Short mmCIF file of C-alpha atoms and ligand atoms in Angstrom, two decimals:
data_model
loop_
_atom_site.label_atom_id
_atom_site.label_comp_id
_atom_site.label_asym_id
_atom_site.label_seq_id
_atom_site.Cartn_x
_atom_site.Cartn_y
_atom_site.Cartn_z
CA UNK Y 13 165.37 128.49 148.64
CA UNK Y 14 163.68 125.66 150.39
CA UNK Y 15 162.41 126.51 154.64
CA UNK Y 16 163.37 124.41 157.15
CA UNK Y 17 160.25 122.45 157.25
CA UNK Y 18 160.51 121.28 153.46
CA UNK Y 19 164.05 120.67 154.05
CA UNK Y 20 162.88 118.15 157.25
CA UNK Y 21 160.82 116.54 155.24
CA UNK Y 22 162.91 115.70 152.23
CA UNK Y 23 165.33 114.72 154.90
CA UNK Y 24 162.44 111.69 156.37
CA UNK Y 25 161.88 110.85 152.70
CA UNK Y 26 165.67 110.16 151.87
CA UNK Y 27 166.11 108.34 155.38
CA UNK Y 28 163.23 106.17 154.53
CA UNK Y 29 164.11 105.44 151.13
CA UNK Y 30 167.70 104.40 152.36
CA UNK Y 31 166.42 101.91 154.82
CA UNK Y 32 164.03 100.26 152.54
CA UNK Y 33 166.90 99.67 150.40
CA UNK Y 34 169.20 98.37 152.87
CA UNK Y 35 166.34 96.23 154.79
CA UNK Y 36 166.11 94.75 150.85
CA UNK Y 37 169.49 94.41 150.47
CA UNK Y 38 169.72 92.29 154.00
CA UNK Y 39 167.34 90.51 152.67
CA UNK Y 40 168.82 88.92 149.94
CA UNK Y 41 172.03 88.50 151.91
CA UNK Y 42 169.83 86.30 154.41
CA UNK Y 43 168.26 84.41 151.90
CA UNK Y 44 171.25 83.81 149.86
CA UNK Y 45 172.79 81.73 153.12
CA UNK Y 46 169.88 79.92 153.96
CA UNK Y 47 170.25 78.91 150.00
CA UNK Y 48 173.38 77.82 150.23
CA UNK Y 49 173.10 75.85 153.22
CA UNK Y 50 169.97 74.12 152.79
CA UNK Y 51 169.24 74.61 148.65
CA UNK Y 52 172.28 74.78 146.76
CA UNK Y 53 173.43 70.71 146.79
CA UNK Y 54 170.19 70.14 144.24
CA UNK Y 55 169.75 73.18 142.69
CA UNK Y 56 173.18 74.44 142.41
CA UNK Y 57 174.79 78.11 142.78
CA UNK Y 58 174.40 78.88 139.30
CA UNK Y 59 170.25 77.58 139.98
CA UNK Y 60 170.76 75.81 137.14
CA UNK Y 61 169.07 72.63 138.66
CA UNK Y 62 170.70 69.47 137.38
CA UNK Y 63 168.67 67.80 134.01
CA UNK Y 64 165.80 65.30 134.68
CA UNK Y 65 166.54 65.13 138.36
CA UNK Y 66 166.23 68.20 140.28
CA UNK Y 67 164.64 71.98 138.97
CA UNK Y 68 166.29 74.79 137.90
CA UNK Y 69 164.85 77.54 139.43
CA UNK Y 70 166.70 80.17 137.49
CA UNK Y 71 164.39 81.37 134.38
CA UNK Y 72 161.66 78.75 136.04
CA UNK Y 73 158.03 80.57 135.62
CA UNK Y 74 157.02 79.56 138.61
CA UNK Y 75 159.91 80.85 141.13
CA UNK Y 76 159.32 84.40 139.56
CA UNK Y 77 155.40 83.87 139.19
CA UNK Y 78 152.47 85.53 141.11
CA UNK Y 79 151.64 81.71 142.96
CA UNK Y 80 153.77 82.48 146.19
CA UNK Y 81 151.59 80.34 148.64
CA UNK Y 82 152.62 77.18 146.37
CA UNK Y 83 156.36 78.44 146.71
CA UNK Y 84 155.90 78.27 150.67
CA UNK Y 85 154.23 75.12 150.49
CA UNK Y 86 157.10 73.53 148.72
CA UNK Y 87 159.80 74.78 150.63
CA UNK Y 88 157.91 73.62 153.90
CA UNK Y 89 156.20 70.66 153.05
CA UNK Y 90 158.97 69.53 150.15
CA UNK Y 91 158.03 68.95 146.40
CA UNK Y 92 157.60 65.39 144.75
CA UNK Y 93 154.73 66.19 142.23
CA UNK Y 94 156.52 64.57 139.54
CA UNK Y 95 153.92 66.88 136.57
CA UNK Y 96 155.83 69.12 134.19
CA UNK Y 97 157.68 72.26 135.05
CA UNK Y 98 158.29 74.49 131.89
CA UNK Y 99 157.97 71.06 130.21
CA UNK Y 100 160.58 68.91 131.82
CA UNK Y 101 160.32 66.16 134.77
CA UNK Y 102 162.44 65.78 137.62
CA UNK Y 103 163.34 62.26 139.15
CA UNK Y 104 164.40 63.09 142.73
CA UNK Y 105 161.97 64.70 145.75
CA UNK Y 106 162.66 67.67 147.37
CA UNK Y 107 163.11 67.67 151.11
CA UNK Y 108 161.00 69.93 153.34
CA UNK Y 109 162.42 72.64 155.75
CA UNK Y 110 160.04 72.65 158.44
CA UNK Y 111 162.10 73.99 160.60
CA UNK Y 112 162.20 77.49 158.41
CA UNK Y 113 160.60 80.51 160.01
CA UNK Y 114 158.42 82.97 158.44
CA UNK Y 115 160.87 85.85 158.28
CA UNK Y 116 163.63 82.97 156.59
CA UNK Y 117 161.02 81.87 153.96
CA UNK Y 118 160.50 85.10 152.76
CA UNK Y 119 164.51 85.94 152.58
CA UNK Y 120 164.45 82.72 150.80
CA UNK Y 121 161.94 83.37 147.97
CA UNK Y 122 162.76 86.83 147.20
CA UNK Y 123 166.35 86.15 147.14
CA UNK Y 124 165.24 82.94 144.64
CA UNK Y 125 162.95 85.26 142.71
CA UNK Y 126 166.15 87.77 142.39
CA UNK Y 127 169.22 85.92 141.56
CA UNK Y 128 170.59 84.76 138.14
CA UNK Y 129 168.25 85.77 135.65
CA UNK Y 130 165.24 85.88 137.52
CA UNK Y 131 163.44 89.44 138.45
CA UNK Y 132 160.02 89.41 140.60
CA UNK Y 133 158.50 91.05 143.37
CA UNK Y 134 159.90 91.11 146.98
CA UNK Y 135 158.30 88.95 149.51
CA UNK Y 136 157.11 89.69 152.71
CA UNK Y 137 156.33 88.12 156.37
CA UNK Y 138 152.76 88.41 155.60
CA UNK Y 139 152.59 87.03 152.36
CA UNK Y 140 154.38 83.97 154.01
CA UNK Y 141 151.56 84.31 156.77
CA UNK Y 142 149.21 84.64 154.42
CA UNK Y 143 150.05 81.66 152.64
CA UNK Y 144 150.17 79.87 155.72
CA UNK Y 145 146.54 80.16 156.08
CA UNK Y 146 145.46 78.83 153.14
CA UNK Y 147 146.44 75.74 154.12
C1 HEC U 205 167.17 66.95 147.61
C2 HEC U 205 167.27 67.94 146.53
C3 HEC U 205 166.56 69.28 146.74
C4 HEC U 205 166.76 70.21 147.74
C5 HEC U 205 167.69 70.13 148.93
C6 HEC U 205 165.89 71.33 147.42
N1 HEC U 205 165.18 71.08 146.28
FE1 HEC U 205 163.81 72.29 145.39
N2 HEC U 205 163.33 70.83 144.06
C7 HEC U 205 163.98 69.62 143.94
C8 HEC U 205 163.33 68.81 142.94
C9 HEC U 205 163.73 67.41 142.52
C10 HEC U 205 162.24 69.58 142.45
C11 HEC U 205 161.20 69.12 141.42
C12 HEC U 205 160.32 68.03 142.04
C13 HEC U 205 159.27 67.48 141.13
O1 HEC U 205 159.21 67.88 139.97
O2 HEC U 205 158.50 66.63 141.61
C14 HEC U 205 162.30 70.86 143.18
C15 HEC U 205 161.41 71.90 142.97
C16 HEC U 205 161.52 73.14 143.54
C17 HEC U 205 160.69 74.28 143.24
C18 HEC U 205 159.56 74.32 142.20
C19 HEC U 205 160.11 74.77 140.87
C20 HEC U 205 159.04 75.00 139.83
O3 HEC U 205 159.42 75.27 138.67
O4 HEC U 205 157.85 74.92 140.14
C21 HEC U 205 161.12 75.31 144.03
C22 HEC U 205 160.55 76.72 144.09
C23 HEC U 205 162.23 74.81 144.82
N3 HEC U 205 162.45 73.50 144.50
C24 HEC U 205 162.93 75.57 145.74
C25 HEC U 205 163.84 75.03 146.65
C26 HEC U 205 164.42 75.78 147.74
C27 HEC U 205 164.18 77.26 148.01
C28 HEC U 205 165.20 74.92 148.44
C29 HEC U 205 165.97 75.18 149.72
C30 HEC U 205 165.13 75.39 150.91
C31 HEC U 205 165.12 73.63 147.77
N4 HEC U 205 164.30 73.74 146.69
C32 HEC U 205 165.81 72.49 148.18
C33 HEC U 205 165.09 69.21 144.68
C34 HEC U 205 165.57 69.83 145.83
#
């Protein structure tokens, strides 16, 4: 038999537990529109990317690496590096999204770093914060 007190308890944990999966859920939901509105045209909804002119970011090492402050960079500031990624170049330049806040940015990459293939860590306001910082 379990008291009352062990019982509450159990009862926090499994609330808890159930909101940090639906918070992650929401998430990905959130991220997945601000994808297709403002990401899908180049990379497509397969993120597939389209060959020699704009990145696939499924299976892409860096979407699901541990460099997230580059990640926000590019999405804010845009991408037109023009060096290798995974070995291939990419003819067009990415547009920034300025206008993106912190809490959409972070929807954004871990709904990037989720999809297709790809499986990485969450990310969170602060890491976008973070990242921020740095310049
Ligand atoms: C106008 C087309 C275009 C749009 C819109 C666009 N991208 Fe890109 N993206 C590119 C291109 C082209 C590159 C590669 C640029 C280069 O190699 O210089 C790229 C690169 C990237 C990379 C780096 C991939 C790697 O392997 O390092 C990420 C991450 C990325 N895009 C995410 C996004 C996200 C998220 C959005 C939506 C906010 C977005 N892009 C919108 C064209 C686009």
């Amino acid at each position: 038999m379990i008291g009352k007190m062990q019982f509450k308890i159990v009862s926090l944990i499994v609330v808890a537990l159930f909101y940090c999966v639906q918070s992650n859920a929401q998430n990905m939901q959130k991220g997945k529109k601000i994808y297709e509105a403002k990401c899908l045209a180049c990379h497509q909804a397969d993120g597939g990317g389209v060959p020699n002119m704009n990145a696939p970011l499924d299976a892409a090492s860096n979407v699901v690496g541990k460099d997230i402050a580059r990640l926000v960079r590019i999405i804010r500031y845009g991408y037109n590096e023009r060096i290798a990624l995974d070995g291939f170049y990419y003819s067009n330049a990415m547009t920034a999204s300025p206008d993106l806040k912190d809490n959409e940015i972070a929807d954004l990459l871990t709904y990037i770093r989720n999809s297709w293939s790809n499986k990485a860590s969450v990310v969170t306001i602060a890491q976008v914060q973070a990242a921020k910082k740095k310049k």
